[in-house]
Amino acid sequence: MKVALIILSVTAGLLLGIEVLLRVLVGFGNALIYIPDAECGYLLAPNQRVRRWGNRIEINEYSMRTGAIAPLPASDTLRVLLLGDSVANGGWWTDQMDTISEIIPRQLRLQMCPLSTDAQLHSKVNYCDFEVLNCSANSWGPRNQLAYANRFGLFGALVVVLLLNTDDLFASAPCSAVVGRDRAYPDRKPVMAIVQLLNRYLIPTVPREKLTTPAAANEDKVGCNLEAIRQIKTAANLANIKFVLALTPKRHELGESGPNDWEVKARSRLAELVATEKITYIDFLPIFNSATELTIGLTKKTRFLPKIVVFFDKYSRRNRVFDPPCVSPVTSLYRDSIHLSPQGNQLVSQTISGQIVAFFDHKS
């Protein structure tokens, strides 16, 4: 009996220690939760603050990964609406201050200041504050993002940025079945951190394909997503809002191998849409490739450092160029096959902010 009590006490103490460590060091026990939504498929539940591995994650009342906001910006604030998926969101591996939506405002302050000294541009760039609203969730595609914009509006933004990755061109229609059934989309807080650990990494989950409707498997997903992109762009135009479409590649698309055949076809269809709709488009595939080539040149101590052409400015009728931050080979731009590292986030943020500045850097 005494031995059993000792074993029980040691086990309870061990479990308690593990529970405390998981909560304090990892952040388990306070998971981000999702809510089903008929139009968007699912949303991050409003008003959440959690930490994972020390990274702060804050979700506001509009299910954005952004702090509390006013429905409309102040007159001296340049507001940007960022629609995206886990690349834009940053996930648990990115601290709130290191997300793309937090880096872009800092870049805008740096890039807008020189323009404010120009007498002809002063009235267009006389902003005291810059904010980027991060409307995103894991595995969202263009149809989820369109549904979000239709439901919540554009929040008085002057610029809408739709940030996609190549996989998003093949995204399924919004589906709420994953909430509470896929372990990546919990609908309630776990009773214990240990339970979350077991559920997250040890207990098998329902295959994602079983959580989609059979009809969805036969649809032209690329065509449906291109139509959603067109509708988001149209909504921005009707509100007299500038629109930017940006596409980040998957890691395997970089280098000589390039995208797979089906990705090439999807990118070709996207290029047709961009040309037809006259969309301001940033393709990060050549930008990432150039950044990698630049790094290789630096390691060989080459003296010539080529600039990277980011976009053609239709107002000034000249190519805008951008000096990328020094990055190591392609692997340092990514943390996995899709999601970006801090260096990747910096490169994407600097490029997008440069395009936003270009909208204002012209004399009418």
mmCIF file of C-alpha atoms in Angstrom:
data_model
loop_
_atom_site.group_PDB
_atom_site.id
_atom_site.type_symbol
_atom_site.label_atom_id
_atom_site.label_comp_id
_atom_site.label_asym_id
_atom_site.label_seq_id
_atom_site.Cartn_x
_atom_site.Cartn_y
_atom_site.Cartn_z
ATOM 1 C CA MET A 1 0.000 0.000 0.000
ATOM 2 C CA LYS A 2 2.805 2.385 0.955
ATOM 3 C CA VAL A 3 4.663 1.628 -2.266
ATOM 4 C CA ALA A 4 1.523 2.324 -4.293
ATOM 5 C CA LEU A 5 1.092 5.692 -2.593
ATOM 6 C CA ILE A 6 4.716 6.577 -3.298
ATOM 7 C CA ILE A 7 4.337 5.640 -6.958
ATOM 8 C CA LEU A 8 1.089 7.602 -7.156
ATOM 9 C CA SER A 9 2.683 10.653 -5.521
ATOM 10 C CA VAL A 10 5.738 10.553 -7.787
ATOM 11 C CA THR A 11 3.525 10.160 -10.871
ATOM 12 C CA ALA A 12 1.274 13.040 -9.817
ATOM 13 C CA GLY A 13 4.296 15.227 -9.113
ATOM 14 C CA LEU A 14 5.834 14.352 -12.461
ATOM 15 C CA LEU A 15 2.615 15.123 -14.311
ATOM 16 C CA LEU A 16 2.262 18.404 -12.417
ATOM 17 C CA GLY A 17 5.825 19.355 -13.318
ATOM 18 C CA ILE A 18 5.254 18.528 -16.980
ATOM 19 C CA GLU A 19 2.003 20.512 -16.936
ATOM 20 C CA VAL A 20 3.722 23.583 -15.486
ATOM 21 C CA LEU A 21 6.626 23.368 -17.928
ATOM 22 C CA LEU A 22 4.294 22.995 -20.922
ATOM 23 C CA ARG A 23 2.269 26.027 -19.836
ATOM 24 C CA VAL A 24 5.183 28.283 -18.903
ATOM 25 C CA LEU A 25 7.762 27.385 -21.547
ATOM 26 C CA VAL A 26 5.656 26.257 -24.506
ATOM 27 C CA GLY A 27 2.320 27.965 -23.955
ATOM 28 C CA PHE A 28 0.234 24.808 -24.160
ATOM 29 C CA GLY A 29 -3.059 24.821 -22.282
ATOM 30 C CA ASN A 30 -4.130 28.115 -23.852
ATOM 31 C CA ALA A 31 -4.604 27.216 -27.503
ATOM 32 C CA LEU A 32 -5.860 29.573 -30.184
ATOM 33 C CA ILE A 33 -9.417 28.535 -30.913
ATOM 34 C CA TYR A 34 -11.516 28.786 -34.057
ATOM 35 C CA ILE A 35 -15.191 29.303 -34.705
ATOM 36 C CA PRO A 36 -17.139 27.953 -37.703
ATOM 37 C CA ASP A 37 -18.543 30.492 -40.127
ATOM 38 C CA ALA A 38 -21.073 29.819 -42.878
ATOM 39 C CA GLU A 39 -19.421 32.181 -45.391
ATOM 40 C CA CYS A 40 -15.744 32.268 -44.406
ATOM 41 C CA GLY A 41 -15.556 28.608 -43.432
ATOM 42 C CA TYR A 42 -13.870 29.412 -40.136
ATOM 43 C CA LEU A 43 -12.436 32.354 -38.243
ATOM 44 C CA LEU A 44 -10.051 32.765 -35.381
ATOM 45 C CA ALA A 45 -12.255 33.369 -32.363
ATOM 46 C CA PRO A 46 -12.305 37.096 -31.515
ATOM 47 C CA ASN A 47 -10.447 38.670 -28.607
ATOM 48 C CA GLN A 48 -7.688 36.158 -27.862
ATOM 49 C CA ARG A 49 -4.230 36.652 -26.406
ATOM 50 C CA VAL A 50 -1.897 33.688 -26.166
ATOM 51 C CA ARG A 51 1.796 32.869 -26.243
ATOM 52 C CA ARG A 52 3.481 29.908 -27.910
ATOM 53 C CA TRP A 53 7.205 29.340 -27.393
ATOM 54 C CA GLY A 54 7.354 32.909 -26.127
ATOM 55 C CA ASN A 55 5.765 34.356 -29.264
ATOM 56 C CA ARG A 56 2.856 36.689 -28.610
ATOM 57 C CA ILE A 57 -0.329 36.152 -30.627
ATOM 58 C CA GLU A 58 -3.166 38.651 -30.382
ATOM 59 C CA ILE A 59 -6.510 38.372 -32.164
ATOM 60 C CA ASN A 60 -8.845 41.370 -32.120
ATOM 61 C CA GLU A 61 -12.627 41.685 -32.190
ATOM 62 C CA TYR A 62 -12.703 41.210 -35.983
ATOM 63 C CA SER A 63 -10.729 37.926 -35.884
ATOM 64 C CA MET A 64 -7.648 39.722 -37.234
ATOM 65 C CA ARG A 65 -4.134 39.063 -36.003
ATOM 66 C CA THR A 66 -3.956 42.718 -35.088
ATOM 67 C CA GLY A 67 -4.512 44.734 -31.936
ATOM 68 C CA ALA A 68 -7.804 46.506 -31.251
ATOM 69 C CA ILE A 69 -8.781 48.912 -34.025
ATOM 70 C CA ALA A 70 -11.385 51.553 -34.796
ATOM 71 C CA PRO A 71 -13.831 50.559 -37.561
ATOM 72 C CA LEU A 72 -12.501 53.462 -39.643
ATOM 73 C CA PRO A 73 -9.037 55.035 -39.497
ATOM 74 C CA ALA A 74 -8.261 58.586 -38.411
ATOM 75 C CA SER A 75 -7.782 61.085 -41.227
ATOM 76 C CA ASP A 76 -4.005 61.162 -40.669
ATOM 77 C CA THR A 77 -3.651 57.352 -40.731
ATOM 78 C CA LEU A 78 -2.754 55.328 -43.793
ATOM 79 C CA ARG A 79 -4.579 52.034 -43.335
ATOM 80 C CA VAL A 80 -3.780 48.923 -45.375
ATOM 81 C CA LEU A 81 -5.965 45.816 -45.398
ATOM 82 C CA LEU A 82 -3.889 42.627 -45.697
ATOM 83 C CA LEU A 83 -5.818 39.523 -46.737
ATOM 84 C CA GLY A 84 -3.922 36.254 -46.571
ATOM 85 C CA ASP A 85 -3.377 32.785 -45.186
ATOM 86 C CA SER A 86 -0.821 31.379 -42.748
ATOM 87 C CA VAL A 87 2.023 33.168 -44.574
ATOM 88 C CA ALA A 88 0.444 36.533 -43.760
ATOM 89 C CA ASN A 89 -0.775 35.353 -40.364
ATOM 90 C CA GLY A 90 2.635 34.194 -39.198
ATOM 91 C CA GLY A 91 1.314 31.314 -37.088
ATOM 92 C CA TRP A 92 2.550 30.331 -33.660
ATOM 93 C CA TRP A 93 6.184 30.471 -34.801
ATOM 94 C CA THR A 94 6.111 34.259 -35.357
ATOM 95 C CA ASP A 95 5.845 36.886 -32.635
ATOM 96 C CA GLN A 96 3.200 39.533 -33.213
ATOM 97 C CA MET A 97 5.816 42.235 -33.812
ATOM 98 C CA ASP A 98 7.592 40.125 -36.443
ATOM 99 C CA THR A 99 4.564 39.451 -38.647
ATOM 100 C CA ILE A 100 4.404 40.981 -42.117
ATOM 101 C CA SER A 101 1.535 43.212 -41.005
ATOM 102 C CA GLU A 102 3.711 44.727 -38.268
ATOM 103 C CA ILE A 103 6.842 45.104 -40.396
ATOM 104 C CA ILE A 104 5.117 46.925 -43.284
ATOM 105 C CA PRO A 105 4.068 49.966 -41.157
ATOM 106 C CA ARG A 106 7.667 50.382 -40.002
ATOM 107 C CA GLN A 107 8.844 50.220 -43.606
ATOM 108 C CA LEU A 108 6.186 52.726 -44.694
ATOM 109 C CA ARG A 109 7.359 55.240 -42.096
ATOM 110 C CA LEU A 110 10.899 54.980 -43.427
ATOM 111 C CA GLN A 111 9.897 55.195 -47.086
ATOM 112 C CA MET A 112 7.207 57.869 -46.753
ATOM 113 C CA CYS A 113 9.286 60.372 -44.793
ATOM 114 C CA PRO A 114 11.456 61.476 -47.763
ATOM 115 C CA LEU A 115 8.321 62.064 -49.855
ATOM 116 C CA SER A 116 6.746 64.368 -47.271
ATOM 117 C CA THR A 117 9.439 66.969 -47.953
ATOM 118 C CA ASP A 118 8.309 67.275 -51.589
ATOM 119 C CA ALA A 119 5.886 70.200 -51.880
ATOM 120 C CA GLN A 120 3.894 68.503 -54.640
ATOM 121 C CA LEU A 121 3.596 65.220 -52.764
ATOM 122 C CA HIS A 122 3.178 66.522 -49.225
ATOM 123 C CA SER A 123 -0.617 66.528 -49.280
ATOM 124 C CA LYS A 124 -0.700 62.907 -50.499
ATOM 125 C CA VAL A 125 1.739 61.454 -47.982
ATOM 126 C CA ASN A 126 1.102 63.621 -44.937
ATOM 127 C CA TYR A 127 0.311 60.689 -42.642
ATOM 128 C CA CYS A 128 1.229 60.515 -38.972
ATOM 129 C CA ASP A 129 0.415 56.851 -38.519
ATOM 130 C CA PHE A 130 0.455 53.671 -40.568
ATOM 131 C CA GLU A 131 -1.420 50.470 -39.811
ATOM 132 C CA VAL A 132 -1.867 47.147 -41.560
ATOM 133 C CA LEU A 133 -4.861 45.014 -40.617
ATOM 134 C CA ASN A 134 -3.986 41.314 -40.723
ATOM 135 C CA CYS A 135 -7.113 39.483 -41.944
ATOM 136 C CA SER A 136 -5.852 35.930 -42.280
ATOM 137 C CA ALA A 137 -6.120 32.373 -41.030
ATOM 138 C CA ASN A 138 -4.343 29.097 -41.652
ATOM 139 C CA SER A 139 -5.181 27.464 -45.011
ATOM 140 C CA TRP A 140 -7.424 30.289 -46.160
ATOM 141 C CA GLY A 141 -7.700 30.660 -49.918
ATOM 142 C CA PRO A 142 -9.074 33.480 -52.095
ATOM 143 C CA ARG A 143 -12.667 32.385 -51.522
ATOM 144 C CA ASN A 144 -12.257 32.580 -47.745
ATOM 145 C CA GLN A 145 -10.667 36.014 -48.111
ATOM 146 C CA LEU A 146 -13.441 37.217 -50.414
ATOM 147 C CA ALA A 147 -16.051 36.027 -47.928
ATOM 148 C CA TYR A 148 -14.276 37.897 -45.124
ATOM 149 C CA ALA A 149 -14.167 41.129 -47.149
ATOM 150 C CA ASN A 150 -17.840 40.778 -48.086
ATOM 151 C CA ARG A 151 -18.862 40.195 -44.483
ATOM 152 C CA PHE A 152 -16.743 42.752 -42.645
ATOM 153 C CA GLY A 153 -15.989 45.302 -45.370
ATOM 154 C CA LEU A 154 -12.682 46.991 -46.135
ATOM 155 C CA PHE A 155 -12.390 49.065 -42.935
ATOM 156 C CA GLY A 156 -11.683 52.359 -44.671
ATOM 157 C CA ALA A 157 -8.372 51.128 -46.059
ATOM 158 C CA LEU A 158 -6.604 53.071 -48.785
ATOM 159 C CA VAL A 159 -4.828 49.948 -50.047
ATOM 160 C CA VAL A 160 -5.877 46.289 -50.104
ATOM 161 C CA VAL A 161 -3.091 43.704 -50.341
ATOM 162 C CA LEU A 162 -4.000 40.120 -51.185
ATOM 163 C CA LEU A 163 -1.003 37.987 -50.207
ATOM 164 C CA LEU A 164 -1.178 34.424 -51.518
ATOM 165 C CA ASN A 165 1.187 31.517 -51.966
ATOM 166 C CA THR A 166 1.126 29.135 -54.918
ATOM 167 C CA ASP A 167 -0.888 26.517 -53.000
ATOM 168 C CA ASP A 168 -3.714 29.043 -52.560
ATOM 169 C CA LEU A 169 -4.456 28.857 -56.278
ATOM 170 C CA PHE A 170 -5.614 25.276 -55.595
ATOM 171 C CA ALA A 171 -7.502 26.043 -52.357
ATOM 172 C CA SER A 172 -10.869 24.418 -51.716
ATOM 173 C CA ALA A 173 -14.111 26.280 -51.090
ATOM 174 C CA PRO A 174 -14.657 27.566 -47.522
ATOM 175 C CA CYS A 175 -15.532 24.672 -45.224
ATOM 176 C CA SER A 176 -16.367 24.789 -41.517
ATOM 177 C CA ALA A 177 -16.150 21.002 -41.001
ATOM 178 C CA VAL A 178 -12.515 21.242 -39.866
ATOM 179 C CA VAL A 179 -13.404 23.248 -36.745
ATOM 180 C CA GLY A 180 -13.328 21.000 -33.716
ATOM 181 C CA ARG A 181 -12.465 17.931 -35.825
ATOM 182 C CA ASP A 182 -9.041 18.791 -37.250
ATOM 183 C CA ARG A 183 -6.565 19.187 -34.396
ATOM 184 C CA ALA A 184 -5.149 22.313 -36.060
ATOM 185 C CA TYR A 185 -8.530 24.044 -35.614
ATOM 186 C CA PRO A 186 -9.664 23.492 -32.003
ATOM 187 C CA ASP A 187 -12.997 24.979 -30.967
ATOM 188 C CA ARG A 188 -12.326 25.002 -27.213
ATOM 189 C CA LYS A 189 -9.477 25.382 -24.755
ATOM 190 C CA PRO A 190 -7.885 22.107 -23.605
ATOM 191 C CA VAL A 191 -8.495 21.080 -20.015
ATOM 192 C CA MET A 192 -4.751 20.548 -19.541
ATOM 193 C CA ALA A 193 -1.549 21.383 -21.406
ATOM 194 C CA ILE A 194 -0.691 17.677 -21.433
ATOM 195 C CA VAL A 195 -3.983 16.943 -23.178
ATOM 196 C CA GLN A 196 -3.128 19.511 -25.844
ATOM 197 C CA LEU A 197 0.305 17.934 -26.316
ATOM 198 C CA LEU A 198 -1.204 14.473 -26.785
ATOM 199 C CA ASN A 199 -3.927 15.750 -29.087
ATOM 200 C CA ARG A 200 -1.539 17.821 -31.169
ATOM 201 C CA TYR A 201 1.266 15.338 -31.724
ATOM 202 C CA LEU A 202 0.259 11.809 -30.709
ATOM 203 C CA ILE A 203 -3.436 11.213 -31.367
ATOM 204 C CA PRO A 204 -4.283 10.625 -35.067
ATOM 205 C CA THR A 205 -6.403 13.307 -36.683
ATOM 206 C CA VAL A 206 -9.164 13.058 -39.260
ATOM 207 C CA PRO A 207 -7.655 13.244 -42.789
ATOM 208 C CA ARG A 208 -8.355 16.668 -44.284
ATOM 209 C CA GLU A 209 -9.798 15.194 -47.487
ATOM 210 C CA LYS A 210 -12.569 13.542 -45.452
ATOM 211 C CA LEU A 211 -13.671 16.943 -44.198
ATOM 212 C CA THR A 212 -14.492 18.310 -47.666
ATOM 213 C CA THR A 213 -17.587 17.645 -49.706
ATOM 214 C CA PRO A 214 -17.298 15.152 -52.606
ATOM 215 C CA ALA A 215 -18.507 17.775 -55.083
ATOM 216 C CA ALA A 216 -15.549 20.001 -54.255
ATOM 217 C CA ALA A 217 -13.092 17.420 -55.579
ATOM 218 C CA ASN A 218 -14.338 17.820 -59.173
ATOM 219 C CA GLU A 219 -14.471 21.600 -59.421
ATOM 220 C CA ASP A 220 -12.037 23.848 -61.279
ATOM 221 C CA LYS A 221 -10.361 25.097 -58.124
ATOM 222 C CA VAL A 222 -7.934 27.367 -59.950
ATOM 223 C CA GLY A 223 -10.754 28.966 -61.947
ATOM 224 C CA CYS A 224 -12.891 29.480 -58.832
ATOM 225 C CA ASN A 225 -9.995 31.066 -56.948
ATOM 226 C CA LEU A 226 -9.107 33.337 -59.859
ATOM 227 C CA GLU A 227 -12.712 34.521 -59.918
ATOM 228 C CA ALA A 228 -12.519 35.242 -56.181
ATOM 229 C CA ILE A 229 -9.346 37.284 -56.755
ATOM 230 C CA ARG A 230 -11.138 39.228 -59.493
ATOM 231 C CA GLN A 231 -14.066 39.946 -57.169
ATOM 232 C CA ILE A 232 -11.792 41.190 -54.387
ATOM 233 C CA LYS A 233 -10.097 43.497 -56.871
ATOM 234 C CA THR A 234 -13.480 44.716 -58.132
ATOM 235 C CA ALA A 235 -14.657 45.440 -54.584
ATOM 236 C CA ALA A 236 -11.514 47.489 -53.974
ATOM 237 C CA ASN A 237 -11.983 49.411 -57.222
ATOM 238 C CA LEU A 238 -15.624 50.199 -56.428
ATOM 239 C CA ALA A 239 -14.492 51.670 -53.111
ATOM 240 C CA ASN A 240 -11.709 53.627 -54.864
ATOM 241 C CA ILE A 241 -9.080 51.589 -53.050
ATOM 242 C CA LYS A 242 -5.725 50.599 -54.516
ATOM 243 C CA PHE A 243 -5.298 46.837 -54.929
ATOM 244 C CA VAL A 244 -2.107 44.773 -54.835
ATOM 245 C CA LEU A 245 -1.878 41.054 -55.519
ATOM 246 C CA ALA A 246 1.269 39.327 -54.268
ATOM 247 C CA LEU A 247 2.229 35.669 -54.693
ATOM 248 C CA THR A 248 4.980 33.904 -52.748
ATOM 249 C CA PRO A 249 6.344 30.634 -54.176
ATOM 250 C CA LYS A 250 6.777 27.330 -52.420
ATOM 251 C CA ARG A 251 10.380 26.544 -51.645
ATOM 252 C CA HIS A 252 10.675 23.835 -54.294
ATOM 253 C CA GLU A 253 9.767 26.353 -57.021
ATOM 254 C CA LEU A 254 13.025 28.240 -56.577
ATOM 255 C CA GLY A 255 16.157 27.551 -58.553
ATOM 256 C CA GLU A 256 16.640 25.700 -61.791
ATOM 257 C CA SER A 257 13.945 23.074 -61.164
ATOM 258 C CA GLY A 258 11.202 25.693 -61.015
ATOM 259 C CA PRO A 259 7.491 25.073 -60.407
ATOM 260 C CA ASN A 260 5.772 21.797 -61.243
ATOM 261 C CA ASP A 261 3.815 21.549 -64.486
ATOM 262 C CA TRP A 262 0.435 22.096 -62.800
ATOM 263 C CA GLU A 263 1.819 25.098 -60.942
ATOM 264 C CA VAL A 264 3.145 26.561 -64.197
ATOM 265 C CA LYS A 265 -0.330 26.226 -65.728
ATOM 266 C CA ALA A 266 -1.987 27.845 -62.719
ATOM 267 C CA ARG A 267 0.536 30.680 -62.763
ATOM 268 C CA SER A 268 -0.135 31.165 -66.475
ATOM 269 C CA ARG A 269 -3.865 31.482 -65.827
ATOM 270 C CA LEU A 270 -3.144 33.941 -63.037
ATOM 271 C CA ALA A 271 -0.951 35.993 -65.394
ATOM 272 C CA GLU A 272 -3.855 36.163 -67.865
ATOM 273 C CA LEU A 273 -6.143 37.470 -65.124
ATOM 274 C CA VAL A 274 -3.542 40.037 -64.065
ATOM 275 C CA ALA A 275 -3.239 41.295 -67.646
ATOM 276 C CA THR A 276 -6.979 41.337 -68.305
ATOM 277 C CA GLU A 277 -7.903 43.068 -65.042
ATOM 278 C CA LYS A 278 -4.803 45.324 -65.018
ATOM 279 C CA ILE A 279 -3.901 44.161 -61.519
ATOM 280 C CA THR A 280 -0.846 45.486 -59.723
ATOM 281 C CA TYR A 281 0.984 42.215 -59.215
ATOM 282 C CA ILE A 282 4.116 41.223 -57.302
ATOM 283 C CA ASP A 283 5.455 37.792 -58.189
ATOM 284 C CA PHE A 284 7.976 36.834 -55.515
ATOM 285 C CA LEU A 285 9.359 33.887 -57.476
ATOM 286 C CA PRO A 286 11.885 35.955 -59.489
ATOM 287 C CA ILE A 287 12.495 38.190 -56.467
ATOM 288 C CA PHE A 288 13.368 35.238 -54.230
ATOM 289 C CA ASN A 289 15.502 33.719 -56.973
ATOM 290 C CA SER A 290 17.353 37.010 -57.437
ATOM 291 C CA ALA A 291 17.890 37.363 -53.700
ATOM 292 C CA THR A 292 19.404 33.899 -53.645
ATOM 293 C CA GLU A 293 21.642 34.651 -56.623
ATOM 294 C CA LEU A 294 22.736 37.872 -54.970
ATOM 295 C CA THR A 295 23.735 35.948 -51.859
ATOM 296 C CA ILE A 296 25.733 33.484 -53.912
ATOM 297 C CA GLY A 297 27.501 36.445 -55.492
ATOM 298 C CA LEU A 298 28.262 37.889 -52.079
ATOM 299 C CA THR A 299 29.753 34.617 -50.897
ATOM 300 C CA LYS A 300 32.014 34.662 -53.939
ATOM 301 C CA LYS A 301 32.998 38.243 -53.053
ATOM 302 C CA THR A 302 31.724 39.663 -56.299
ATOM 303 C CA ARG A 303 31.839 43.427 -56.494
ATOM 304 C CA PHE A 304 28.790 43.977 -58.668
ATOM 305 C CA LEU A 305 25.545 43.841 -56.707
ATOM 306 C CA PRO A 306 22.558 43.908 -59.098
ATOM 307 C CA LYS A 307 19.373 45.586 -57.992
ATOM 308 C CA ILE A 308 16.126 43.640 -58.125
ATOM 309 C CA VAL A 309 13.275 45.044 -60.198
ATOM 310 C CA VAL A 310 10.172 44.755 -58.076
ATOM 311 C CA PHE A 311 7.496 46.367 -60.196
ATOM 312 C CA PHE A 312 6.772 48.803 -63.000
ATOM 313 C CA ASP A 313 5.333 52.070 -61.716
ATOM 314 C CA LYS A 314 2.593 53.054 -64.126
ATOM 315 C CA TYR A 315 2.512 56.610 -62.747
ATOM 316 C CA SER A 316 6.155 57.542 -63.165
ATOM 317 C CA ARG A 317 6.504 55.179 -66.143
ATOM 318 C CA ARG A 318 9.728 53.725 -64.849
ATOM 319 C CA ASN A 319 10.939 50.567 -63.164
ATOM 320 C CA ARG A 320 11.156 50.755 -59.409
ATOM 321 C CA VAL A 321 14.077 48.925 -57.901
ATOM 322 C CA PHE A 322 14.704 47.500 -54.515
ATOM 323 C CA ASP A 323 17.892 46.508 -52.709
ATOM 324 C CA PRO A 324 17.047 43.303 -50.842
ATOM 325 C CA PRO A 325 18.351 42.634 -47.375
ATOM 326 C CA CYS A 326 21.312 40.305 -47.291
ATOM 327 C CA VAL A 327 20.038 36.767 -46.905
ATOM 328 C CA SER A 328 21.751 33.437 -46.934
ATOM 329 C CA PRO A 329 20.771 30.776 -49.453
ATOM 330 C CA VAL A 330 17.175 29.991 -50.224
ATOM 331 C CA THR A 331 16.669 27.859 -47.136
ATOM 332 C CA SER A 332 16.934 30.943 -44.921
ATOM 333 C CA LEU A 333 13.945 32.559 -46.644
ATOM 334 C CA TYR A 334 11.745 29.715 -45.418
ATOM 335 C CA ARG A 335 11.042 27.899 -42.177
ATOM 336 C CA ASP A 336 9.426 25.003 -44.091
ATOM 337 C CA SER A 337 8.204 24.291 -47.618
ATOM 338 C CA ILE A 338 5.706 27.208 -47.618
ATOM 339 C CA HIS A 339 6.080 29.480 -44.601
ATOM 340 C CA LEU A 340 8.650 32.234 -44.441
ATOM 341 C CA SER A 341 11.479 32.832 -42.016
ATOM 342 C CA PRO A 342 12.120 36.255 -40.438
ATOM 343 C CA GLN A 343 14.373 37.059 -43.425
ATOM 344 C CA GLY A 344 11.610 36.043 -45.810
ATOM 345 C CA ASN A 345 9.080 38.183 -43.963
ATOM 346 C CA GLN A 346 11.443 41.149 -44.154
ATOM 347 C CA LEU A 347 11.916 40.737 -47.896
ATOM 348 C CA VAL A 348 8.180 40.406 -48.558
ATOM 349 C CA SER A 349 7.333 43.355 -46.301
ATOM 350 C CA GLN A 350 9.922 45.645 -47.858
ATOM 351 C CA THR A 351 8.730 44.806 -51.357
ATOM 352 C CA ILE A 352 5.029 45.310 -50.593
ATOM 353 C CA SER A 353 5.672 48.560 -48.740
ATOM 354 C CA GLY A 354 7.654 49.763 -51.750
ATOM 355 C CA GLN A 355 4.650 49.157 -53.977
ATOM 356 C CA ILE A 356 2.341 50.966 -51.563
ATOM 357 C CA VAL A 357 4.662 53.972 -51.550
ATOM 358 C CA ALA A 358 4.663 53.902 -55.363
ATOM 359 C CA PHE A 359 0.915 54.566 -55.369
ATOM 360 C CA PHE A 360 1.554 57.919 -53.714
ATOM 361 C CA ASP A 361 4.932 58.791 -55.224
ATOM 362 C CA HIS A 362 3.701 60.528 -58.354
ATOM 363 C CA LYS A 363 2.866 64.111 -59.166
ATOM 364 C CA SER A 364 -0.541 64.725 -60.721
#
